[in-house]
GROMACS .gro file of C-alpha atoms in nm:
model
  407
    1MET     CA    1  -1.014   2.875  -3.173
    2SER     CA    2  -0.814   3.168  -3.036
    3ALA     CA    3  -0.875   3.533  -3.103
    4ASP     CA    4  -0.507   3.596  -3.031
    5THR     CA    5  -0.209   3.410  -2.891
    6THR     CA    6  -0.300   3.461  -2.525
    7THR     CA    7  -0.678   3.477  -2.477
    8PRO     CA    8  -0.905   3.206  -2.620
    9PHE     CA    9  -1.268   3.273  -2.706
   10PHE     CA   10  -1.551   3.029  -2.657
   11ASN     CA   11  -1.664   2.896  -2.995
   12PRO     CA   12  -1.901   2.597  -2.973
   13LEU     CA   13  -1.965   2.627  -3.346
   14ASP     CA   14  -1.606   2.538  -3.429
   15GLU     CA   15  -1.536   2.223  -3.629
   16GLY     CA   16  -1.504   1.916  -3.408
   17TYR     CA   17  -1.663   2.075  -3.101
   18MET     CA   18  -1.982   1.869  -3.114
   19GLU     CA   19  -1.793   1.540  -3.133
   20ASN     CA   20  -1.562   1.636  -2.846
   21PRO     CA   21  -1.599   1.971  -2.665
   22TYR     CA   22  -1.371   1.881  -2.375
   23PRO     CA   23  -1.036   2.000  -2.520
   24HIS     CA   24  -1.197   2.339  -2.582
   25PHE     CA   25  -1.325   2.347  -2.224
   26GLY     CA   26  -0.972   2.278  -2.106
   27GLU     CA   27  -0.843   2.565  -2.316
   28MET     CA   28  -1.103   2.796  -2.162
   29ARG     CA   29  -1.030   2.683  -1.806
   30GLU     CA   30  -0.664   2.763  -1.858
   31GLY     CA   31  -0.692   3.076  -2.068
   32ASP     CA   32  -1.014   3.257  -1.971
   33PRO     CA   33  -1.220   3.068  -1.710
   34ALA     CA   34  -1.462   3.361  -1.655
   35HIS     CA   35  -1.531   3.448  -2.016
   36PHE     CA   36  -1.739   3.729  -2.167
   37SER     CA   37  -1.884   3.588  -2.487
   38LEU     CA   38  -1.929   3.762  -2.819
   39ILE     CA   39  -2.308   3.726  -2.781
   40ASP     CA   40  -2.325   3.935  -2.463
   41LEU     CA   41  -2.322   3.666  -2.196
   42TRP     CA   42  -2.070   3.527  -1.948
   43VAL     CA   43  -1.951   3.166  -1.927
   44LEU     CA   44  -1.781   3.005  -1.626
   45PHE     CA   45  -1.563   2.699  -1.684
   46LYS     CA   46  -1.393   2.606  -1.353
   47HIS     CA   47  -1.562   2.365  -1.113
   48ASP     CA   48  -1.540   2.584  -0.803
   49ASP     CA   49  -1.680   2.888  -0.985
   50VAL     CA   50  -1.966   2.687  -1.135
   51PHE     CA   51  -2.048   2.532  -0.799
   52ARG     CA   52  -2.051   2.873  -0.628
   53LEU     CA   53  -2.274   3.025  -0.895
   54LEU     CA   54  -2.529   2.741  -0.882
   55ARG     CA   55  -2.559   2.756  -0.504
   56ASP     CA   56  -2.574   3.134  -0.476
   57PRO     CA   57  -2.930   3.218  -0.357
   58ALA     CA   58  -2.888   3.572  -0.491
   59MET     CA   59  -2.898   3.446  -0.851
   60SER     CA   60  -3.212   3.436  -1.064
   61VAL     CA   61  -3.332   3.197  -1.336
   62MET     CA   62  -3.593   3.438  -1.473
   63ASP     CA   63  -3.506   3.581  -1.812
   64ASP     CA   64  -3.696   3.904  -1.746
   65LYS     CA   65  -3.418   3.991  -1.500
   66ILE     CA   66  -3.173   4.021  -1.792
   67GLU     CA   67  -3.085   4.380  -1.868
   68ILE     CA   68  -3.045   4.407  -2.246
   69ARG     CA   69  -2.844   4.723  -2.266
   70ASP     CA   70  -2.867   4.742  -2.643
   71GLU     CA   71  -3.227   4.840  -2.719
   72GLU     CA   72  -3.177   4.787  -3.091
   73ARG     CA   73  -3.067   4.431  -3.020
   74ARG     CA   74  -3.370   4.377  -2.795
   75ALA     CA   75  -3.603   4.495  -3.072
   76GLU     CA   76  -3.437   4.256  -3.317
   77LEU     CA   77  -3.490   3.961  -3.082
   78ILE     CA   78  -3.856   4.046  -3.024
   79GLU     CA   79  -3.915   4.084  -3.397
   80ALA     CA   80  -3.747   3.749  -3.465
   81ALA     CA   81  -3.973   3.588  -3.208
   82GLY     CA   82  -4.284   3.740  -3.364
   83GLY     CA   83  -4.359   3.935  -3.046
   84GLU     CA   84  -4.296   3.905  -2.673
   85PHE     CA   85  -4.299   3.552  -2.532
   86GLU     CA   86  -4.546   3.457  -2.259
   87ARG     CA   87  -4.339   3.401  -1.945
   88ASP     CA   88  -4.273   3.035  -1.865
   89THR     CA   89  -4.390   2.962  -1.509
   90SER     CA   90  -4.223   2.620  -1.483
   91MET     CA   91  -3.989   2.551  -1.191
   92LEU     CA   92  -3.694   2.573  -1.428
   93ASN     CA   93  -3.769   2.940  -1.492
   94THR     CA   94  -3.903   3.057  -1.155
   95ASP     CA   95  -3.735   3.204  -0.848
   96PRO     CA   96  -3.836   3.158  -0.483
   97PRO     CA   97  -4.088   3.186  -0.327
   98ASP     CA   98  -4.286   3.065  -0.632
   99HIS     CA   99  -4.018   2.807  -0.714
  100THR     CA  100  -4.035   2.669  -0.359
  101ARG     CA  101  -4.415   2.639  -0.375
  102LEU     CA  102  -4.416   2.474  -0.719
  103ARG     CA  103  -4.141   2.228  -0.633
  104ARG     CA  104  -4.316   2.130  -0.309
  105LEU     CA  105  -4.638   2.054  -0.494
  106VAL     CA  106  -4.469   1.852  -0.772
  107SER     CA  107  -4.209   1.670  -0.562
  108LYS     CA  108  -4.469   1.446  -0.394
  109ALA     CA  109  -4.461   1.228  -0.706
  110PHE     CA  110  -4.080   1.188  -0.695
  111THR     CA  111  -4.024   1.028  -0.354
  112PRO     CA  112  -3.760   0.752  -0.341
  113ALA     CA  113  -4.032   0.491  -0.286
  114ALA     CA  114  -4.233   0.614  -0.586
  115ILE     CA  115  -3.928   0.602  -0.813
  116GLN     CA  116  -3.819   0.257  -0.700
  117ALA     CA  117  -4.171   0.128  -0.762
  118LEU     CA  118  -4.107   0.201  -1.132
  119ARG     CA  119  -3.812  -0.040  -1.151
  120PRO     CA  120  -4.007  -0.344  -1.281
  121ARG     CA  121  -4.179  -0.139  -1.551
  122ILE     CA  122  -3.849   0.022  -1.660
  123GLN     CA  123  -3.684  -0.322  -1.680
  124GLU     CA  124  -3.979  -0.450  -1.884
  125LEU     CA  125  -3.950  -0.162  -2.134
  126VAL     CA  126  -3.573  -0.208  -2.163
  127ASP     CA  127  -3.603  -0.584  -2.215
  128GLY     CA  128  -3.863  -0.528  -2.486
  129ALA     CA  129  -3.634  -0.291  -2.676
  130LEU     CA  130  -3.338  -0.528  -2.642
  131ASP     CA  131  -3.549  -0.825  -2.756
  132THR     CA  132  -3.625  -0.639  -3.079
  133MET     CA  133  -3.256  -0.562  -3.131
  134ALA     CA  134  -3.168  -0.927  -3.072
  135VAL     CA  135  -3.415  -1.039  -3.338
  136ASN     CA  136  -3.292  -0.777  -3.586
  137GLY     CA  137  -2.922  -0.826  -3.514
  138GLY     CA  138  -2.886  -0.464  -3.406
  139GLY     CA  139  -3.056  -0.129  -3.436
  140ASP     CA  140  -3.038   0.239  -3.353
  141ILE     CA  141  -2.974   0.279  -2.979
  142VAL     CA  142  -3.122   0.630  -2.972
  143LYS     CA  143  -3.440   0.559  -3.167
  144GLU     CA  144  -3.509   0.213  -3.024
  145LEU     CA  145  -3.395   0.244  -2.660
  146ALA     CA  146  -3.264   0.582  -2.542
  147PHE     CA  147  -3.562   0.786  -2.663
  148PRO     CA  148  -3.866   0.558  -2.616
  149LEU     CA  149  -3.769   0.443  -2.265
  150PRO     CA  150  -3.780   0.777  -2.077
  151PHE     CA  151  -4.058   0.903  -2.306
  152ASP     CA  152  -4.280   0.606  -2.223
  153VAL     CA  153  -4.194   0.619  -1.851
  154ILE     CA  154  -4.280   0.987  -1.806
  155SER     CA  155  -4.592   0.948  -2.026
  156GLU     CA  156  -4.713   0.662  -1.806
  157MET     CA  157  -4.624   0.848  -1.486
  158LEU     CA  158  -4.823   1.149  -1.602
  159GLY     CA  159  -5.105   0.934  -1.734
  160MET     CA  160  -5.085   1.092  -2.079
  161PRO     CA  161  -5.323   0.943  -2.337
  162ASP     CA  162  -5.175   0.781  -2.646
  163SER     CA  163  -5.054   1.048  -2.886
  164ASP     CA  164  -4.826   1.103  -3.182
  165LYS     CA  165  -4.486   1.028  -3.032
  166ASP     CA  166  -4.298   1.151  -3.339
  167GLN     CA  167  -4.484   1.483  -3.343
  168ILE     CA  168  -4.423   1.544  -2.973
  169ALA     CA  169  -4.057   1.451  -3.017
  170GLU     CA  170  -4.031   1.707  -3.297
  171TRP     CA  171  -4.191   1.982  -3.086
  172SER     CA  172  -3.973   1.891  -2.789
  173GLY     CA  173  -3.654   1.890  -2.994
  174THR     CA  174  -3.735   2.239  -3.118
  175ILE     CA  175  -3.837   2.378  -2.779
  176VAL     CA  176  -3.513   2.272  -2.613
  177LYS     CA  177  -3.322   2.492  -2.856
  178SER     CA  178  -3.433   2.773  -2.625
  179LEU     CA  179  -3.178   2.634  -2.376
  180ASP     CA  180  -2.901   2.697  -2.630
  181PRO     CA  181  -2.844   3.075  -2.636
  182MET     CA  182  -2.658   3.062  -2.965
  183LEU     CA  183  -2.921   2.844  -3.134
  184ALA     CA  184  -3.217   3.026  -2.978
  185ILE     CA  185  -3.126   3.359  -3.134
  186GLU     CA  186  -3.162   3.211  -3.482
  187ALA     CA  187  -3.464   2.992  -3.404
  188PHE     CA  188  -3.694   3.218  -3.202
  189ALA     CA  189  -3.988   3.194  -3.443
  190GLU     CA  190  -3.950   2.817  -3.477
  191ILE     CA  191  -3.930   2.775  -3.097
  192ARG     CA  192  -4.236   2.993  -3.047
  193ALA     CA  193  -4.443   2.790  -3.294
  194ALA     CA  194  -4.339   2.459  -3.134
  195SER     CA  195  -4.408   2.595  -2.783
  196GLU     CA  196  -4.757   2.711  -2.883
  197ALA     CA  197  -4.832   2.373  -3.041
  198MET     CA  198  -4.706   2.183  -2.737
  199ASN     CA  199  -4.900   2.409  -2.499
  200ALA     CA  200  -5.220   2.355  -2.698
  201HIS     CA  201  -5.160   1.979  -2.686
  202ILE     CA  202  -5.101   1.982  -2.310
  203ASP     CA  203  -5.408   2.202  -2.249
  204GLY     CA  204  -5.613   1.944  -2.437
  205VAL     CA  205  -5.465   1.659  -2.233
  206ILE     CA  206  -5.540   1.843  -1.905
  207THR     CA  207  -5.901   1.899  -2.013
  208TRP     CA  208  -5.929   1.527  -2.095
  209LYS     CA  209  -5.768   1.430  -1.764
  210ARG     CA  210  -6.007   1.647  -1.561
  211ALA     CA  211  -6.288   1.438  -1.709
  212ASN     CA  212  -6.093   1.113  -1.671
  213PRO     CA  213  -5.901   1.127  -1.340
  214ALA     CA  214  -5.683   0.831  -1.250
  215ASP     CA  215  -5.403   0.723  -1.016
  216ASP     CA  216  -5.133   0.916  -1.201
  217LEU     CA  217  -4.910   1.223  -1.174
  218LEU     CA  218  -5.122   1.450  -1.392
  219THR     CA  219  -5.432   1.384  -1.183
  220ALA     CA  220  -5.225   1.447  -0.869
  221LEU     CA  221  -5.103   1.780  -1.009
  222ILE     CA  222  -5.456   1.883  -1.101
  223GLN     CA  223  -5.567   1.801  -0.748
  224ALA     CA  224  -5.248   1.917  -0.576
  225GLU     CA  225  -5.308   2.130  -0.272
  226GLU     CA  226  -5.072   2.243   0.001
  227ASP     CA  227  -5.187   2.481   0.274
  228GLY     CA  228  -5.479   2.589   0.057
  229ASP     CA  229  -5.255   2.645  -0.246
  230ARG     CA  230  -5.314   2.509  -0.593
  231LEU     CA  231  -5.144   2.533  -0.928
  232THR     CA  232  -5.299   2.793  -1.157
  233PRO     CA  233  -5.402   2.667  -1.503
  234VAL     CA  234  -5.090   2.822  -1.661
  235GLU     CA  235  -4.864   2.688  -1.384
  236LEU     CA  236  -5.017   2.342  -1.424
  237ARG     CA  237  -4.959   2.346  -1.799
  238ASP     CA  238  -4.600   2.468  -1.763
  239GLN     CA  239  -4.509   2.208  -1.497
  240VAL     CA  240  -4.651   1.929  -1.714
  241GLY     CA  241  -4.459   2.065  -2.013
  242LEU     CA  242  -4.138   2.078  -1.810
  243LEU     CA  243  -4.181   1.725  -1.676
  244PHE     CA  244  -4.270   1.593  -2.018
  245ILE     CA  245  -3.976   1.753  -2.198
  246ALA     CA  246  -3.713   1.738  -1.924
  247GLY     CA  247  -3.838   1.392  -1.833
  248HIS     CA  248  -3.699   1.244  -2.151
  249GLU     CA  249  -3.473   1.488  -2.342
  250THR     CA  250  -3.178   1.472  -2.104
  251THR     CA  251  -3.209   1.100  -2.029
  252VAL     CA  252  -3.201   1.026  -2.402
  253ASN     CA  253  -2.856   1.186  -2.416
  254LEU     CA  254  -2.733   1.008  -2.106
  255ILE     CA  255  -2.831   0.663  -2.233
  256GLY     CA  256  -2.733   0.713  -2.595
  257THR     CA  257  -2.402   0.890  -2.540
  258GLY     CA  258  -2.333   0.672  -2.237
  259ILE     CA  259  -2.359   0.346  -2.436
  260TYR     CA  260  -2.148   0.501  -2.712
  261GLU     CA  261  -1.871   0.590  -2.466
  262LEU     CA  262  -1.886   0.249  -2.300
  263LEU     CA  263  -1.843   0.076  -2.634
  264ARG     CA  264  -1.546   0.305  -2.704
  265ASN     CA  265  -1.397   0.201  -2.368
  266PRO     CA  266  -1.434  -0.180  -2.376
  267GLU     CA  267  -1.237  -0.236  -2.056
  268GLN     CA  268  -1.485  -0.017  -1.867
  269ALA     CA  269  -1.778  -0.188  -2.036
  270ALA     CA  270  -1.641  -0.526  -1.926
  271LEU     CA  271  -1.591  -0.395  -1.573
  272TRP     CA  272  -1.956  -0.293  -1.545
  273ARG     CA  273  -2.077  -0.610  -1.720
  274ASP     CA  274  -1.890  -0.835  -1.476
  275ASN     CA  275  -1.969  -0.641  -1.157
  276PRO     CA  276  -2.345  -0.604  -1.095
  277GLU     CA  277  -2.281  -0.385  -0.792
  278LEU     CA  278  -2.174  -0.112  -1.035
  279ASP     CA  279  -2.537  -0.082  -1.149
  280VAL     CA  280  -2.584   0.150  -0.852
  281THR     CA  281  -2.269   0.361  -0.878
  282ALA     CA  282  -2.145   0.352  -1.239
  283VAL     CA  283  -2.418   0.583  -1.365
  284ASP     CA  284  -2.272   0.873  -1.165
  285GLU     CA  285  -1.942   0.841  -1.349
  286MET     CA  286  -2.131   0.825  -1.678
  287LEU     CA  287  -2.316   1.144  -1.581
  288ARG     CA  288  -1.986   1.312  -1.500
  289PHE     CA  289  -1.819   1.190  -1.815
  290VAL     CA  290  -2.088   1.263  -2.078
  291SER     CA  291  -2.269   1.553  -1.904
  292PRO     CA  292  -2.604   1.528  -2.087
  293VAL     CA  293  -2.677   1.890  -1.989
  294GLN     CA  294  -2.364   2.087  -2.072
  295PHE     CA  295  -2.463   2.424  -1.923
  296SER     CA  296  -2.702   2.576  -1.672
  297ARG     CA  297  -2.798   2.942  -1.664
  298ARG     CA  298  -2.830   3.213  -1.402
  299ILE     CA  299  -2.900   3.587  -1.415
  300THR     CA  300  -2.710   3.816  -1.179
  301LEU     CA  301  -2.927   4.030  -0.950
  302ASP     CA  302  -2.620   4.220  -0.829
  303ALA     CA  303  -2.265   4.257  -0.952
  304ILE     CA  304  -2.048   3.957  -0.863
  305GLU     CA  305  -1.679   3.872  -0.907
  306PHE     CA  306  -1.524   3.560  -1.059
  307GLN     CA  307  -1.157   3.513  -1.143
  308GLY     CA  308  -1.087   3.880  -1.073
  309LYS     CA  309  -1.356   3.997  -1.317
  310THR     CA  310  -1.676   4.175  -1.223
  311ILE     CA  311  -1.996   4.048  -1.383
  312PRO     CA  312  -2.251   4.333  -1.373
  313LYS     CA  313  -2.610   4.311  -1.253
  314GLY     CA  314  -2.863   4.177  -1.502
  315MET     CA  315  -2.620   3.959  -1.698
  316PHE     CA  316  -2.690   3.612  -1.838
  317VAL     CA  317  -2.429   3.367  -1.704
  318LEU     CA  318  -2.374   3.012  -1.827
  319ALA     CA  319  -2.244   2.769  -1.569
  320GLY     CA  320  -2.025   2.517  -1.752
  321LEU     CA  321  -2.148   2.191  -1.601
  322ALA     CA  322  -1.962   1.973  -1.850
  323SER     CA  323  -1.640   2.172  -1.811
  324SER     CA  324  -1.662   2.152  -1.432
  325ASN     CA  325  -1.716   1.777  -1.458
  326HIS     CA  326  -1.381   1.749  -1.639
  327ASP     CA  327  -1.185   2.002  -1.434
  328PRO     CA  328  -0.855   1.845  -1.317
  329ALA     CA  329  -0.859   2.081  -1.019
  330LYS     CA  330  -1.158   1.879  -0.894
  331TRP     CA  331  -1.108   1.537  -1.053
  332GLY     CA  332  -0.729   1.508  -1.080
  333PRO     CA  333  -0.512   1.411  -1.378
  334THR     CA  334  -0.763   1.145  -1.496
  335ALA     CA  335  -1.048   1.396  -1.531
  336ASP     CA  336  -1.085   1.318  -1.903
  337ASP     CA  337  -1.083   0.941  -1.849
  338LEU     CA  338  -1.386   0.718  -1.795
  339ASP     CA  339  -1.337   0.537  -1.463
  340LEU     CA  340  -1.643   0.351  -1.333
  341ARG     CA  341  -1.473   0.298  -0.995
  342ARG     CA  342  -1.390   0.668  -0.952
  343ALA     CA  343  -1.420   0.775  -0.590
  344GLY     CA  344  -1.661   1.061  -0.536
  345ALA     CA  345  -1.813   1.049  -0.885
  346GLY     CA  346  -2.148   1.144  -0.733
  347GLN     CA  347  -2.012   1.494  -0.674
  348HIS     CA  348  -2.060   1.576  -1.044
  349LEU     CA  349  -2.274   1.877  -1.133
  350SER     CA  350  -2.473   1.720  -1.416
  351PHE     CA  351  -2.797   1.773  -1.223
  352GLY     CA  352  -2.700   2.123  -1.116
  353SER     CA  353  -2.681   2.215  -0.749
  354GLY     CA  354  -2.866   2.421  -0.493
  355ALA     CA  355  -3.238   2.503  -0.504
  356HIS     CA  356  -3.270   2.406  -0.870
  357TYR     CA  357  -3.108   2.062  -0.836
  358CYS     CA  358  -3.289   1.836  -1.085
  359LEU     CA  359  -3.610   1.701  -0.933
  360GLY     CA  360  -3.600   1.397  -1.161
  361ALA     CA  361  -3.239   1.302  -1.090
  362SER     CA  362  -3.322   0.972  -0.920
  363LEU     CA  363  -3.556   0.870  -1.204
  364ALA     CA  364  -3.297   0.950  -1.470
  365LYS     CA  365  -3.031   0.753  -1.284
  366LEU     CA  366  -3.259   0.452  -1.245
  367GLU     CA  367  -3.357   0.451  -1.613
  368ALA     CA  368  -2.999   0.491  -1.731
  369SER     CA  369  -2.850   0.232  -1.497
  370ILE     CA  370  -3.105  -0.031  -1.603
  371ALA     CA  371  -3.075   0.054  -1.973
  372MET     CA  372  -2.695   0.060  -1.987
  373GLY     CA  373  -2.635  -0.232  -1.751
  374SER     CA  374  -2.890  -0.450  -1.932
  375PHE     CA  375  -2.751  -0.362  -2.274
  376LEU     CA  376  -2.393  -0.444  -2.174
  377ARG     CA  377  -2.490  -0.786  -2.036
  378ARG     CA  378  -2.728  -0.875  -2.316
  379PHE     CA  379  -2.490  -0.778  -2.595
  380PRO     CA  380  -2.125  -0.821  -2.483
  381GLU     CA  381  -2.007  -0.824  -2.846
  382ALA     CA  382  -2.197  -0.515  -2.960
  383ILE     CA  383  -2.018  -0.303  -3.223
  384VAL     CA  384  -2.086   0.057  -3.319
  385ASP     CA  385  -2.140   0.138  -3.687
  386GLU     CA  386  -1.925   0.451  -3.691
  387SER     CA  387  -2.044   0.554  -4.038
  388GLY     CA  388  -2.400   0.596  -3.912
  389ILE     CA  389  -2.327   0.807  -3.604
  390GLU     CA  390  -2.497   1.146  -3.604
  391TRP     CA  391  -2.482   1.412  -3.332
  392ASN     CA  392  -2.791   1.619  -3.256
  393GLY     CA  393  -2.620   1.955  -3.314
  394ARG     CA  394  -2.724   2.099  -2.977
  395ILE     CA  395  -2.470   2.287  -2.772
  396ASN     CA  396  -2.643   2.247  -2.437
  397LEU     CA  397  -2.834   1.919  -2.456
  398ARG     CA  398  -2.550   1.755  -2.645
  399GLY     CA  399  -2.617   1.401  -2.753
  400LEU     CA  400  -2.649   1.157  -3.038
  401GLU     CA  401  -2.929   1.165  -3.292
  402HIS     CA  402  -2.839   0.820  -3.425
  403LEU     CA  403  -2.623   0.543  -3.281
  404PRO     CA  404  -2.644   0.228  -3.498
  405VAL     CA  405  -2.504  -0.089  -3.347
  406THR     CA  406  -2.464  -0.448  -3.452
  407VAL     CA  407  -2.535  -0.703  -3.180
   0.00000   0.00000   0.00000
C-alpha cells in the first residue's frame, strides 16, 4: 500500500480494502492524514480535521466550484460523460442561501413527531420480512430486509405509486457511483444514462401526483410554500430524487453491514438482545462502527491549511467520515472495537456535521434500530453463510450486496 517506506498513499482499490478498510485508514492517519491523491483530490483522515472541514461555512458542495487545472483532463471527463451534466439542484449539491431555502421547505416532513408516527408501520414491515425468513429457515438479509424496508418506507412517505422496484434499485445503484470519485471517472456515461432514466421516472410520478394529490410527502413538496417561495420543477424533481435514493441506499448498508458485524461479535449481539433499552442508543455505535457513508465531500472556496499543508482554492476534498469514526485520538484505544455501551457514541460523524447534517438521520436510526433489534431477538441462533457474502464494491457507500443467513 505504500509508495515508499515513509509516506503511504490512499488506495481503496487494494486487495482486502472492501472487506476491511480500517487498517488502511489507520495507516493514513499516522503517515499522511492530509493526503493529496493521485486523482487530483485531497483526503482528510483525522477526526478533528474532518469535523473542522464539515463545519466550515466557507466550504462549498457544488462541483462547479472545482477548478480543473488540467484542461485536457476536463475535456476527457466531459467526453466520457457524453457532454456536460445538468447541475443537480438537490440539497446535497447546493450551497446557502438556496440550500437553506430547500432544506426549510423539505424539513417539515421530518419532524420528530412525524418520524415517530412511522414506528408501527416500520415494525410491521420488519416483522413481515422476519416471518418469511422464519418460514424459509433463513434468507438474504440485504435482499429481504435491509433493502426493502427503507425503500418501502420512503416510497410510502412520498406517496410513490407502485413501480418496478428492481429497475429503480438498478438505477439508484448506478447513480450513487457518482459519490465515488474513483468509480465515477470510469462510469460517467453509465451514471448519466441512469440519472436521465430516473429523472424521467420521477417527472412522470410528479405529473401523476399533481392529478392525484394525497396526504403524503410528495404532495406536500408540490404544494410547499414558505414566504411566497416554491420549489421550481427542477428543484422539486431533484429533491424527490435525493430523498428517494438517499432515503434507502445508506440505510441498506447500515442494516445489512450492522447485522453482519453483530453476528461476528456475538457477545455484543447478546448484550443488545438482552437489554431492550439499547434499542435507543446501540444504533449510534453501529453507525460509528460500520459508517455506511465512508466519505463526504467539500470544495474549497479559498486556500485552507490542514496538518501543515495548504489545500488551494477550488480543490475537491474528501472528509473521511469512516476514518474519523475509528480515530483513537477521538475514541481511545478501543476505537476499532464494537462496544454498544460506548459513552458518547452519538458524536460519530456518519451523518456529517454542520449545515449539511443528514436530514433523514432520525428516520434512518429508527429503521435500523427496529430492524436490528427485532432480528436479534427473533433469531438468537442466526448464523452467517460466509461463502455467500458479497460486498457491493462501492468505496463511499460501502456495504454488502448479499448476506445469507440461516435462522
